[in-house]
Amino acid sequence: MDFANLASQLNAGTILPEGIVITTLLGVLIVDLILGRTSARWIGYLAIAGLLAAVVALYYQWDAVNPISFSGGFTGDDLSIVFRGIIALSAVVTILMSIRYVEQSGTALAEFIAILLTATLGGMFLSGASELVMIFISLETLSISSYLLTGYTKRDPRSNEAALKYLLIGAASTAVFLYGVSLLYGLSGGQTELSAIANGIITANVGQSLGLVISLVFIIAGIGFKISAAPFHQWTPDVYEGAPTPVIAFLSVGSKAAGFALAIRLLTTVFPMVADEWRFVFTALAILSMILGNVVALAQTSMKRMLAYSSIAQAGFVMIGLIAGTEAGYASMVFYLMVYLFMNLCGFTCVILFSLRTGTDQIAEYSGLYQKDPLLTLGLSISLLSLGGIPPLAGFFGKIYLFWAGWQAGLYGLVLLGLVTSVISIYYYIRVVKMMVVKEPQEMSDVVKNYPEVRWNLPGLRPLQVGLVVSLIATSIAGILSNPLFTLANNSISHTQILQATTAEVSTVSLKEPEQL
Amino acid sequence: MLSVLIWAPIIASLIIGFWPNNSIQPNRLRLVSLTLSGLILLWNLFILLKFDLSNPGMQFQEYLPWNETLGLSYQLGVDGLSILMLILNSLLTWIAIYTSSQQTERPRLFYSMILLVSGGVAGAFLSENLLLFFLFYELELIPFYLLISIWGGEKRAYAGIKFLIYTAVSGALILATFLGMVWLTGSTSFACDAVSTQTLSAGMQLLLLSGIILGFGIKIPLVPFHTWLPDAYVEASAPIAILLGGVLAKLGTYGLLRFGMGMFPQAWSTVAPTLAIWGAISAIYGAVVAIAQKDIKRMVAYSSIGHMGYVLLASAASTALALVGAVSQMFSHGIILAILFHLVGVVEAKVGTRELDKLNGLMSPIRGIPLISALLVLSGMASAGIPGLTGFIAEFIVFQGSFSVFPIPTILCVVASGLTAVYFVILLNRTCFGKLDNDLAYYPKVLWSEKMPALILAALIIFLGVQPTWLVRWSEPTTTAMVAAITPSEKTVISEVALK
């Protein structure tokens, strides 16, 4: 194999965005080593600049002629680009939040950012990985960094406990995932690349065999853990409560997006033979997640725990698009994850701001906040109402598109359940709004009575404010001006080759259904 | 032209809500909102003048593509069904702002929310796209929740949450039905004229129609789903109650007429007998329960349930006359309820109680509040259906139009109308007549500015009662066309389907 041939096989240009992130990561580490703590003032901005450069590089890779690189190990198609963008942006906002938060906890910022960037890197590679080993390595890179981030505030016993819980459950579920993956390798006659596995399974004639089903179930267990779908959700509430808040913000958006990217790629490429089976399993997961997430969230007193259950429920909504399996279904998932980025990060920014100023995150302590901090009240109200799907906010359009795609695919029961649980979710989201807005001045909690004067010029608060305002504006108008985002989501699906075959098949099936009624 | 009705209040509400200066006096803010809503009302009247009475279809249409993937387009239009509702909306918004207290707490949020609601309601009445309608329909949810639970009575938190949940459930039902209507008919767009349900099987049409009836029935409200109403109306402050009862309830009946009857003409004739009986039961129930109340605001709230029953009866009958009656009844119920809630609010503010057992002798010319009492008598009579006032006209058209189709439910509704007179006589007897308590009767003076809205509404009630053409002429062509779409063409539609 001569060099030119090798270079074209490698096609290393596709991972330019990740290359930029790696360089930034090393830059952050080295600067920290040389300059020590004094660099903490600007090192965050360096990382943000690197991530934004990676997003720009992603933009130029849109509709790449030859997306397959590293001899099939990595696919830089439009689907992966959208998900890599979501993950990189969620890391940007997370860094904006964490500058002040990590400083205040007395730990080193550069180390934190380095681990966060590694997690970002793992997530970005996972979105495009199309080979079993590559998938596993990037999944592990993401997971191990997440364990470290969860236990980052190591003097806080709750953070330690959360990290331990996350590690034990995470490692176990990765092992289960690995077992499923190794089964795939064996079943397909020794293939590791996803499309080759699909062909290998057909030639070996093991389609719909017990082995394939077992490997499917084991892989779903691993994916379900990442997207925190019930019943693989048990870590979520505890980790969300214990971990530093910026970390949760990243886990709830970046890590979840990576999980969904993996789900789409793996399930549609490798398991078309057992498509009915994995749709069935995911239907069960979606039903459980929507019910459990929304109902248990009603009974929470801590803001972070409530958001944990809400994120389980939101994963249930997103799964409707995955189960639909049509082009609109996948596009609605992508769209929902994009708006989920804005609303969840806006919400978490407000939670961080509140806990930075008062040191608590109990829901009852928010009462009467509108008087002391109107911007925080507005941001949190808008993001929670958007999560609940109130028009004309971004979440409303996201949910409508999910339900519309689900209905088109004939998933009447799931959509109805989604509607019912949305009504339930409005109740617990509005409870926080009620605390902040409706309560009279004399019902103010003690914490709010002693609320420090709002000052934005303290170190590290300005980036928080920028993050809050940008995500707040995006949450408010991303629904009304949703056309570009819709086009982006739809193109990312329709330009992706691996999905073309499966969606065409499914949509012809689902078109027939209504006539039978 | 129509966009102004939606966007002027919404933009004004955003400006008021986000105005950087925090220390604006409630008084000035009230004046600004009052002027604004006054201008919108004038603009609405201008549209009314330009309204072409001979055209049964949509007028002043506006179209902008919005989101083609979802089939959502910004498509507006007004016809005989919605023009009066629009006027009602902007009139009652103006009155609600006028009657709001000069010392409202947190005035910016208050006026901002009222204007937002006004724009949202206008948008819902104007939408010609199912999804756009739903968007505006759900837009009212949060502002009304806040309006009830911040500026309400003692149990406002409970009433607010109850309202929120009932309305959210109603929204979910409506959305599910809309999705079903559009997808099952194979349409790619949510535009009203693109969806034709005739191709569906009868069973499917019935299922979807029942989704519409239940969804809007919660909002109207029909009897088993009405339990949010007494709480929400009673706990809301007077201006909010005016908006809730006057405008929001109309959104329910309007939706039922537009999307139930207008889009399912075949299935509608199947469910019509049930609906007629349901309407009659609602009317009787509302009246009987109102008789038992000891609180005047609660009485008025239950009277609202009864009066919406007539609208349901008329929509079920769906003769040309009955539909004109339904629209007239919606409008006159809106203004009568507004004046009643306003007067009850004044009585409560001056006397300090709403209990029937404590109120007495308010008619007394010197120490009582005679003008308010007189207006209360007038509006009670209007509500009970006394000739010469607009309530009578509307109810009479309803009964006249429905009797030929559903005689027994109509007679039941006439009985209910009689019972309405009973509880209003009780109310008037216990509040206006009798003797004042000498120890307690030192009421503050009622200012002229407080009487103004009631005087305007009373004049309107009398005028429309004496000159009813002005009430019915707007909706006649449209309702005639709607009826024509249901009855005679029914056979041709069926034969067309059979041919296919």
Short mmCIF file of N, CA and C in Angstrom, two decimals, chain B residues 142-267:
data_model
loop_
_atom_site.label_atom_id
_atom_site.label_comp_id
_atom_site.label_asym_id
_atom_site.label_seq_id
_atom_site.Cartn_x
_atom_site.Cartn_y
_atom_site.Cartn_z
N ILE B 142 -50.28 30.15 30.71
CA ILE B 142 -49.42 30.66 31.77
C ILE B 142 -49.84 32.06 32.23
N PRO B 143 -50.11 33.01 31.30
CA PRO B 143 -50.54 34.32 31.78
C PRO B 143 -51.78 34.24 32.68
N PHE B 144 -52.77 33.42 32.29
CA PHE B 144 -53.96 33.35 33.13
C PHE B 144 -53.68 32.69 34.45
N TYR B 145 -52.79 31.70 34.43
CA TYR B 145 -52.41 31.08 35.69
C TYR B 145 -51.83 32.13 36.63
N LEU B 146 -50.92 32.95 36.09
CA LEU B 146 -50.30 33.98 36.94
C LEU B 146 -51.33 35.01 37.37
N LEU B 147 -52.21 35.40 36.43
CA LEU B 147 -53.20 36.42 36.77
C LEU B 147 -54.12 35.95 37.89
N ILE B 148 -54.48 34.67 37.86
CA ILE B 148 -55.34 34.16 38.93
C ILE B 148 -54.56 34.04 40.22
N SER B 149 -53.35 33.47 40.14
CA SER B 149 -52.73 33.10 41.40
C SER B 149 -51.88 34.21 42.02
N ILE B 150 -51.66 35.31 41.33
CA ILE B 150 -50.98 36.42 42.01
C ILE B 150 -51.99 37.42 42.54
N TRP B 151 -52.96 37.81 41.70
CA TRP B 151 -53.87 38.88 42.11
C TRP B 151 -55.26 38.32 42.40
N GLY B 152 -55.36 37.27 43.17
CA GLY B 152 -56.67 36.67 43.39
C GLY B 152 -57.10 36.74 44.83
N GLY B 153 -58.14 35.97 45.14
CA GLY B 153 -58.66 35.94 46.50
C GLY B 153 -57.85 35.02 47.39
N GLU B 154 -58.53 34.49 48.43
CA GLU B 154 -57.78 33.76 49.44
C GLU B 154 -57.26 32.41 48.94
N LYS B 155 -58.13 31.68 48.22
CA LYS B 155 -57.71 30.35 47.78
C LYS B 155 -57.14 30.38 46.37
N ARG B 156 -56.44 31.45 46.04
CA ARG B 156 -56.03 31.65 44.66
C ARG B 156 -55.04 30.61 44.17
N ALA B 157 -54.17 30.13 45.08
CA ALA B 157 -53.16 29.17 44.64
C ALA B 157 -53.84 27.90 44.14
N TYR B 158 -54.81 27.43 44.92
CA TYR B 158 -55.55 26.23 44.54
C TYR B 158 -56.30 26.45 43.23
N ALA B 159 -56.99 27.59 43.15
CA ALA B 159 -57.79 27.85 41.94
C ALA B 159 -56.89 27.96 40.71
N GLY B 160 -55.73 28.59 40.88
CA GLY B 160 -54.83 28.77 39.75
C GLY B 160 -54.34 27.44 39.22
N ILE B 161 -53.90 26.57 40.13
CA ILE B 161 -53.38 25.28 39.69
C ILE B 161 -54.48 24.44 39.04
N LYS B 162 -55.66 24.53 39.62
CA LYS B 162 -56.78 23.75 39.06
C LYS B 162 -57.08 24.22 37.64
N PHE B 163 -57.14 25.51 37.47
CA PHE B 163 -57.36 26.07 36.13
C PHE B 163 -56.27 25.60 35.17
N LEU B 164 -55.03 25.67 35.66
CA LEU B 164 -53.89 25.31 34.80
C LEU B 164 -54.00 23.87 34.32
N ILE B 165 -54.31 22.97 35.25
CA ILE B 165 -54.31 21.56 34.87
C ILE B 165 -55.47 21.25 33.93
N TYR B 166 -56.65 21.77 34.26
CA TYR B 166 -57.79 21.52 33.38
C TYR B 166 -57.51 22.04 31.98
N THR B 167 -56.95 23.24 31.91
CA THR B 167 -56.72 23.82 30.59
C THR B 167 -55.63 23.06 29.85
N ALA B 168 -54.61 22.60 30.59
CA ALA B 168 -53.54 21.86 29.93
C ALA B 168 -54.07 20.54 29.38
N VAL B 169 -54.95 19.88 30.15
CA VAL B 169 -55.54 18.64 29.65
C VAL B 169 -56.37 18.92 28.41
N SER B 170 -57.13 20.01 28.46
CA SER B 170 -57.94 20.36 27.30
C SER B 170 -57.04 20.59 26.08
N GLY B 171 -55.90 21.26 26.31
CA GLY B 171 -54.97 21.49 25.21
C GLY B 171 -54.42 20.19 24.65
N ALA B 172 -54.08 19.25 25.55
CA ALA B 172 -53.51 17.99 25.08
C ALA B 172 -54.52 17.23 24.23
N LEU B 173 -55.79 17.22 24.67
CA LEU B 173 -56.84 16.55 23.89
C LEU B 173 -56.97 17.18 22.52
N ILE B 174 -56.96 18.50 22.50
CA ILE B 174 -57.16 19.18 21.23
C ILE B 174 -55.99 18.91 20.30
N LEU B 175 -54.78 18.95 20.85
CA LEU B 175 -53.62 18.70 20.00
C LEU B 175 -53.66 17.29 19.43
N ALA B 176 -54.00 16.32 20.28
CA ALA B 176 -54.07 14.94 19.79
C ALA B 176 -55.07 14.83 18.66
N THR B 177 -56.23 15.49 18.82
CA THR B 177 -57.24 15.42 17.78
C THR B 177 -56.77 16.09 16.49
N PHE B 178 -56.12 17.23 16.65
CA PHE B 178 -55.64 17.93 15.45
C PHE B 178 -54.63 17.07 14.70
N LEU B 179 -53.69 16.48 15.45
CA LEU B 179 -52.70 15.62 14.80
C LEU B 179 -53.42 14.50 14.07
N GLY B 180 -54.40 13.93 14.72
CA GLY B 180 -55.14 12.84 14.10
C GLY B 180 -55.86 13.29 12.85
N MET B 181 -56.54 14.45 12.95
CA MET B 181 -57.29 14.94 11.79
C MET B 181 -56.38 15.11 10.60
N VAL B 182 -55.23 15.73 10.83
CA VAL B 182 -54.37 16.05 9.69
C VAL B 182 -53.72 14.78 9.14
N TRP B 183 -53.23 13.94 10.02
CA TRP B 183 -52.51 12.77 9.52
C TRP B 183 -53.45 11.77 8.87
N LEU B 184 -54.61 11.54 9.49
CA LEU B 184 -55.49 10.51 8.95
C LEU B 184 -56.10 10.91 7.62
N THR B 185 -56.25 12.22 7.41
CA THR B 185 -56.79 12.62 6.11
C THR B 185 -55.70 12.72 5.07
N GLY B 186 -54.46 12.47 5.45
CA GLY B 186 -53.38 12.47 4.47
C GLY B 186 -52.98 13.86 4.04
N SER B 187 -53.37 14.88 4.80
CA SER B 187 -53.00 16.24 4.44
C SER B 187 -51.56 16.51 4.88
N THR B 188 -50.91 17.42 4.18
CA THR B 188 -49.54 17.72 4.58
C THR B 188 -49.45 19.00 5.37
N SER B 189 -50.55 19.71 5.43
CA SER B 189 -50.51 21.00 6.10
C SER B 189 -51.64 21.08 7.11
N PHE B 190 -51.44 21.90 8.14
CA PHE B 190 -52.46 22.07 9.16
C PHE B 190 -53.47 23.16 8.80
N ALA B 191 -53.35 23.74 7.60
CA ALA B 191 -54.27 24.80 7.22
C ALA B 191 -55.70 24.26 7.22
N CYS B 192 -56.63 25.08 7.75
CA CYS B 192 -58.00 24.60 7.91
C CYS B 192 -58.60 24.14 6.59
N ASP B 193 -58.34 24.90 5.51
CA ASP B 193 -59.00 24.54 4.26
C ASP B 193 -58.33 23.35 3.58
N ALA B 194 -57.14 22.96 4.06
CA ALA B 194 -56.47 21.81 3.45
C ALA B 194 -56.95 20.50 4.06
N VAL B 195 -57.61 20.59 5.22
CA VAL B 195 -58.02 19.37 5.90
C VAL B 195 -59.48 19.11 5.57
N SER B 196 -59.77 17.99 4.96
CA SER B 196 -61.18 17.67 4.78
C SER B 196 -61.42 16.28 5.33
N THR B 197 -62.29 16.20 6.31
CA THR B 197 -62.46 14.95 7.04
C THR B 197 -63.46 14.03 6.37
N GLN B 198 -64.04 14.48 5.25
CA GLN B 198 -65.10 13.67 4.65
C GLN B 198 -64.62 12.30 4.19
N THR B 199 -63.31 12.21 3.94
CA THR B 199 -62.83 10.94 3.41
C THR B 199 -62.72 9.87 4.49
N LEU B 200 -62.86 10.27 5.75
CA LEU B 200 -62.66 9.30 6.82
C LEU B 200 -63.91 8.46 7.02
N SER B 201 -63.71 7.31 7.63
CA SER B 201 -64.86 6.47 7.95
C SER B 201 -65.67 7.14 9.06
N ALA B 202 -66.91 6.78 9.19
CA ALA B 202 -67.81 7.44 10.14
C ALA B 202 -67.30 7.25 11.57
N GLY B 203 -66.79 6.04 11.87
CA GLY B 203 -66.32 5.77 13.23
C GLY B 203 -65.15 6.67 13.59
N MET B 204 -64.23 6.83 12.64
CA MET B 204 -63.06 7.67 12.88
C MET B 204 -63.47 9.12 13.09
N GLN B 205 -64.43 9.57 12.26
CA GLN B 205 -64.91 10.96 12.41
C GLN B 205 -65.50 11.17 13.79
N LEU B 206 -66.27 10.18 14.24
CA LEU B 206 -66.89 10.30 15.56
C LEU B 206 -65.82 10.38 16.64
N LEU B 207 -64.79 9.55 16.51
CA LEU B 207 -63.72 9.53 17.51
C LEU B 207 -63.04 10.89 17.59
N LEU B 208 -62.68 11.43 16.41
CA LEU B 208 -62.00 12.72 16.39
C LEU B 208 -62.91 13.83 16.91
N LEU B 209 -64.18 13.76 16.50
CA LEU B 209 -65.12 14.79 16.95
C LEU B 209 -65.27 14.74 18.47
N SER B 210 -65.27 13.53 19.03
CA SER B 210 -65.42 13.49 20.48
C SER B 210 -64.18 14.05 21.16
N GLY B 211 -63.00 13.90 20.52
CA GLY B 211 -61.81 14.56 21.06
C GLY B 211 -61.99 16.06 21.10
N ILE B 212 -62.54 16.61 20.01
CA ILE B 212 -62.79 18.07 19.95
C ILE B 212 -63.79 18.48 21.02
N ILE B 213 -64.88 17.69 21.14
CA ILE B 213 -65.93 18.08 22.08
C ILE B 213 -65.41 18.06 23.51
N LEU B 214 -64.66 17.00 23.85
CA LEU B 214 -64.13 16.93 25.21
C LEU B 214 -63.12 18.06 25.45
N GLY B 215 -62.23 18.27 24.47
CA GLY B 215 -61.20 19.29 24.64
C GLY B 215 -61.79 20.67 24.84
N PHE B 216 -62.73 21.03 23.97
CA PHE B 216 -63.32 22.36 24.13
C PHE B 216 -64.38 22.37 25.23
N GLY B 217 -64.96 21.19 25.50
CA GLY B 217 -65.98 21.11 26.54
C GLY B 217 -65.42 21.48 27.90
N ILE B 218 -64.12 21.22 28.12
CA ILE B 218 -63.51 21.61 29.39
C ILE B 218 -63.44 23.12 29.48
N LYS B 219 -63.20 23.75 28.36
CA LYS B 219 -63.03 25.20 28.36
C LYS B 219 -64.36 25.93 28.43
N ILE B 220 -65.44 25.29 27.88
CA ILE B 220 -66.72 26.04 27.74
C ILE B 220 -67.33 26.49 29.07
N PRO B 221 -67.53 25.73 30.09
CA PRO B 221 -67.31 24.32 30.32
C PRO B 221 -68.62 23.57 30.33
N LEU B 222 -68.62 22.32 29.90
CA LEU B 222 -69.80 21.46 29.97
C LEU B 222 -69.83 20.77 31.33
N VAL B 223 -70.98 20.23 31.69
CA VAL B 223 -71.19 19.98 33.10
C VAL B 223 -70.18 19.09 33.84
N PRO B 224 -69.84 17.92 33.39
CA PRO B 224 -68.95 17.20 34.32
C PRO B 224 -67.53 17.79 34.36
N PHE B 225 -67.17 18.63 33.40
CA PHE B 225 -65.81 19.16 33.36
C PHE B 225 -65.74 20.60 33.85
N HIS B 226 -66.76 21.04 34.57
CA HIS B 226 -66.84 22.46 34.87
C HIS B 226 -66.22 22.83 36.21
N THR B 227 -65.70 21.83 36.95
CA THR B 227 -65.42 22.14 38.36
C THR B 227 -64.29 23.14 38.55
N TRP B 228 -63.49 23.40 37.52
CA TRP B 228 -62.48 24.45 37.68
C TRP B 228 -63.11 25.82 37.71
N LEU B 229 -64.29 25.94 37.06
CA LEU B 229 -64.83 27.26 36.80
C LEU B 229 -65.22 28.04 38.05
N PRO B 230 -66.04 27.46 38.96
CA PRO B 230 -66.41 28.26 40.13
C PRO B 230 -65.19 28.73 40.91
N ASP B 231 -64.20 27.84 41.07
CA ASP B 231 -63.01 28.25 41.81
C ASP B 231 -62.27 29.37 41.10
N ALA B 232 -62.04 29.17 39.80
CA ALA B 232 -61.25 30.16 39.07
C ALA B 232 -61.97 31.50 39.01
N TYR B 233 -63.28 31.49 38.74
CA TYR B 233 -64.01 32.76 38.60
C TYR B 233 -64.08 33.47 39.94
N VAL B 234 -64.32 32.68 41.00
CA VAL B 234 -64.53 33.33 42.29
C VAL B 234 -63.22 33.85 42.86
N GLU B 235 -62.14 33.09 42.67
CA GLU B 235 -60.88 33.52 43.27
C GLU B 235 -60.20 34.62 42.46
N ALA B 236 -60.53 34.74 41.17
CA ALA B 236 -59.89 35.78 40.36
C ALA B 236 -60.43 37.14 40.76
N SER B 237 -59.60 38.17 40.61
CA SER B 237 -60.08 39.52 40.88
C SER B 237 -61.03 39.93 39.75
N ALA B 238 -61.79 41.02 39.98
CA ALA B 238 -62.87 41.36 39.04
C ALA B 238 -62.39 41.49 37.59
N PRO B 239 -61.33 42.23 37.30
CA PRO B 239 -60.95 42.34 35.88
C PRO B 239 -60.58 41.00 35.25
N ILE B 240 -59.95 40.15 36.05
CA ILE B 240 -59.54 38.86 35.51
C ILE B 240 -60.76 37.97 35.28
N ALA B 241 -61.71 38.05 36.22
CA ALA B 241 -62.93 37.26 36.05
C ALA B 241 -63.66 37.71 34.78
N ILE B 242 -63.64 39.01 34.51
CA ILE B 242 -64.29 39.51 33.29
C ILE B 242 -63.65 38.87 32.07
N LEU B 243 -62.32 38.85 32.05
CA LEU B 243 -61.64 38.26 30.90
C LEU B 243 -61.88 36.76 30.82
N LEU B 244 -61.80 36.10 31.97
CA LEU B 244 -61.98 34.64 32.00
C LEU B 244 -63.33 34.24 31.46
N GLY B 245 -64.37 34.85 32.04
CA GLY B 245 -65.73 34.44 31.68
C GLY B 245 -66.15 35.03 30.36
N GLY B 246 -65.75 36.28 30.12
CA GLY B 246 -66.23 36.95 28.92
C GLY B 246 -65.55 36.44 27.66
N VAL B 247 -64.26 36.20 27.75
CA VAL B 247 -63.52 35.90 26.53
C VAL B 247 -63.11 34.44 26.44
N LEU B 248 -62.53 33.93 27.54
CA LEU B 248 -61.91 32.62 27.44
C LEU B 248 -62.95 31.52 27.20
N ALA B 249 -64.12 31.66 27.84
CA ALA B 249 -65.15 30.65 27.64
C ALA B 249 -65.61 30.63 26.19
N LYS B 250 -65.57 31.80 25.56
CA LYS B 250 -66.00 31.89 24.16
C LYS B 250 -65.05 31.14 23.24
N LEU B 251 -63.79 31.06 23.67
CA LEU B 251 -62.82 30.31 22.89
C LEU B 251 -63.27 28.85 22.76
N GLY B 252 -63.88 28.34 23.82
CA GLY B 252 -64.37 26.96 23.80
C GLY B 252 -65.51 26.78 22.82
N THR B 253 -66.53 27.63 22.91
CA THR B 253 -67.67 27.47 22.01
C THR B 253 -67.28 27.78 20.57
N TYR B 254 -66.40 28.77 20.43
CA TYR B 254 -65.93 29.09 19.08
C TYR B 254 -65.20 27.88 18.49
N GLY B 255 -64.35 27.25 19.27
CA GLY B 255 -63.61 26.09 18.78
C GLY B 255 -64.57 24.97 18.40
N LEU B 256 -65.59 24.81 19.24
CA LEU B 256 -66.56 23.75 18.96
C LEU B 256 -67.27 24.00 17.64
N LEU B 257 -67.67 25.26 17.42
CA LEU B 257 -68.37 25.58 16.17
C LEU B 257 -67.44 25.45 14.97
N ARG B 258 -66.27 26.06 15.10
CA ARG B 258 -65.37 26.13 13.96
C ARG B 258 -64.78 24.76 13.62
N PHE B 259 -64.27 24.07 14.63
CA PHE B 259 -63.55 22.83 14.34
C PHE B 259 -64.42 21.59 14.50
N GLY B 260 -65.45 21.69 15.35
CA GLY B 260 -66.33 20.54 15.49
C GLY B 260 -67.34 20.50 14.36
N MET B 261 -68.19 21.52 14.35
CA MET B 261 -69.25 21.53 13.35
C MET B 261 -68.71 21.82 11.96
N GLY B 262 -67.77 22.77 11.86
CA GLY B 262 -67.28 23.18 10.55
C GLY B 262 -66.49 22.08 9.86
N MET B 263 -65.78 21.25 10.63
CA MET B 263 -64.91 20.28 9.99
C MET B 263 -65.47 18.86 10.00
N PHE B 264 -66.48 18.61 10.82
CA PHE B 264 -67.08 17.26 10.82
C PHE B 264 -68.57 17.36 10.58
N PRO B 265 -69.00 17.90 9.44
CA PRO B 265 -70.44 18.10 9.25
C PRO B 265 -71.24 16.81 9.36
N GLN B 266 -70.67 15.69 8.91
CA GLN B 266 -71.46 14.45 8.95
C GLN B 266 -71.60 13.94 10.37
N ALA B 267 -70.44 13.80 11.04
CA ALA B 267 -70.47 13.25 12.39
C ALA B 267 -71.25 14.16 13.32
#
